[in-house]
């Protein structure tokens, strides 16, 4: 508890007549107060803070205490109704200002504070009483009057019992200009619950942390189920996302915007899945586990990073999860530009640098903000560092809201583009143009969108559930010392199945990009690349020849590889051949030129 050293205000008598008159009237009032105290309170030998088990918080009634920085008091008051009526007799003593906290001290006796979350009478601490008595007793002793029995300091509580302590501002100045220059706060000096670890025994407001190996928020059964499914699902995600991104790398000319965004989503989901795969394969590895001092028990990191593994796991998980969401937004935005705004592929390529800067740089800024605001925490379920596991504000502003906002805007852009594409498809059909390629593209896009939206909505729903759980127990467990709320004696247990879904749902995001890349053309690209790498590892030193040599049977890849197949060139229909030079001009059946690659 902070020590109180308020400046005392000496009351040195002045020889002026007005001062003597004031002292005379004051002494008469003080004598009345003390006589009433002796007659009415002398027989009250018990503690004035003993109270019944039933009570409620009511608004304060006495005008003298109307400017005290709390407005609810406990009913019924622990002192009797007869004693409560004597509060006005203490007005002259308060007017002497013998102590800066005299008014707060008297009001805390007759109208004790009542916290909403735990209705009970909370008075000033014994240290406040002793400070006030030390400064004000001399005035009473000048008239031969003892300290009132009602205000006897031995009857006031001391920590760890709940009591109020005035809070002074910096440099001895009050934090807020009030008549008594104080803020009341509950001072309990309570320690962390037995099932948590105190991160700093010397700091009364240090957070409580979760132990590394204990089953506090989740049962051993749920942890076993997670470590059974997480490595398998993460392994499949890494394998299929690798296949998807390699399909893009070996034939980049085949994919342009907006579908190129899908392959960057696969890359983000690939990197996101790696920490879950590593931790799933080795459950003893806990990047979030730390020990500040040898005397402390090992606990999960909270609000700071002192481990390289924790730093790495946080940046990988947070950065690539937000980048994945941003590439979804870019997919919807570039589709909107192509379909609705009628941008050509060349125009989309011109803005591709800006797209990359936003999609890759914005998550980095977010990760830096999370670290600088000390919002990094740990998950007991996975053992990885992240954000929003034990802090509802960080969960809301650094994870749930950005993910929800970016995802919704991307969906709106995509729906606008799809609506425009459907309108043009209908126009083509009315002119008798074949739109089968467009129909396949639309079906593929709808399947991909559903496979993204379902895990996205699932993650948002579980985040909302987690936010509600944090609101229920964060202040009474992790932050019970900081919020000065009563600490729970038993650990809270939420629905573990919801948290299993929260961890596993993002790992299923590989389905959309994989289905998009899964086509005969993709396997043909892999076949060509493998053939060229296996049968022609060393380039020929002979003079180079054209890539396509009709006289050689069309086998001119890299100086001639008879076993390396070439993609067959489509032949134009006879109705579209030119009569002059046997060439034809392509006629698109879709508003997106990149749609011709999806057969």
PDB file of C-alpha atoms in Angstrom, residues 12 120 134 184 222 225 272 321 334 509 568:
ATOM      1  CA  UNK A  12      -1.913  28.249  15.489  1.00  0.00           C
ATOM      2  CA  UNK A 120     -20.678  -4.565   1.994  1.00  0.00           C
ATOM      3  CA  UNK A 134      -2.478  12.224  15.210  1.00  0.00           C
ATOM      4  CA  UNK A 184     -10.941   6.370  -2.365  1.00  0.00           C
ATOM      5  CA  UNK A 222      -9.310 -31.353 -23.800  1.00  0.00           C
ATOM      6  CA  UNK A 225      -7.784 -34.185 -27.687  1.00  0.00           C
ATOM      7  CA  UNK A 272       0.620 -20.033 -39.802  1.00  0.00           C
ATOM      8  CA  UNK A 321      -3.126 -14.827 -39.633  1.00  0.00           C
ATOM      9  CA  UNK A 334      -9.187  -6.958 -57.254  1.00  0.00           C
ATOM     10  CA  UNK A 509      -8.423 -22.768 -44.309  1.00  0.00           C
ATOM     11  CA  UNK A 568      -0.637 -28.573 -76.537  1.00  0.00           C
TER      12      UNK A 568
END
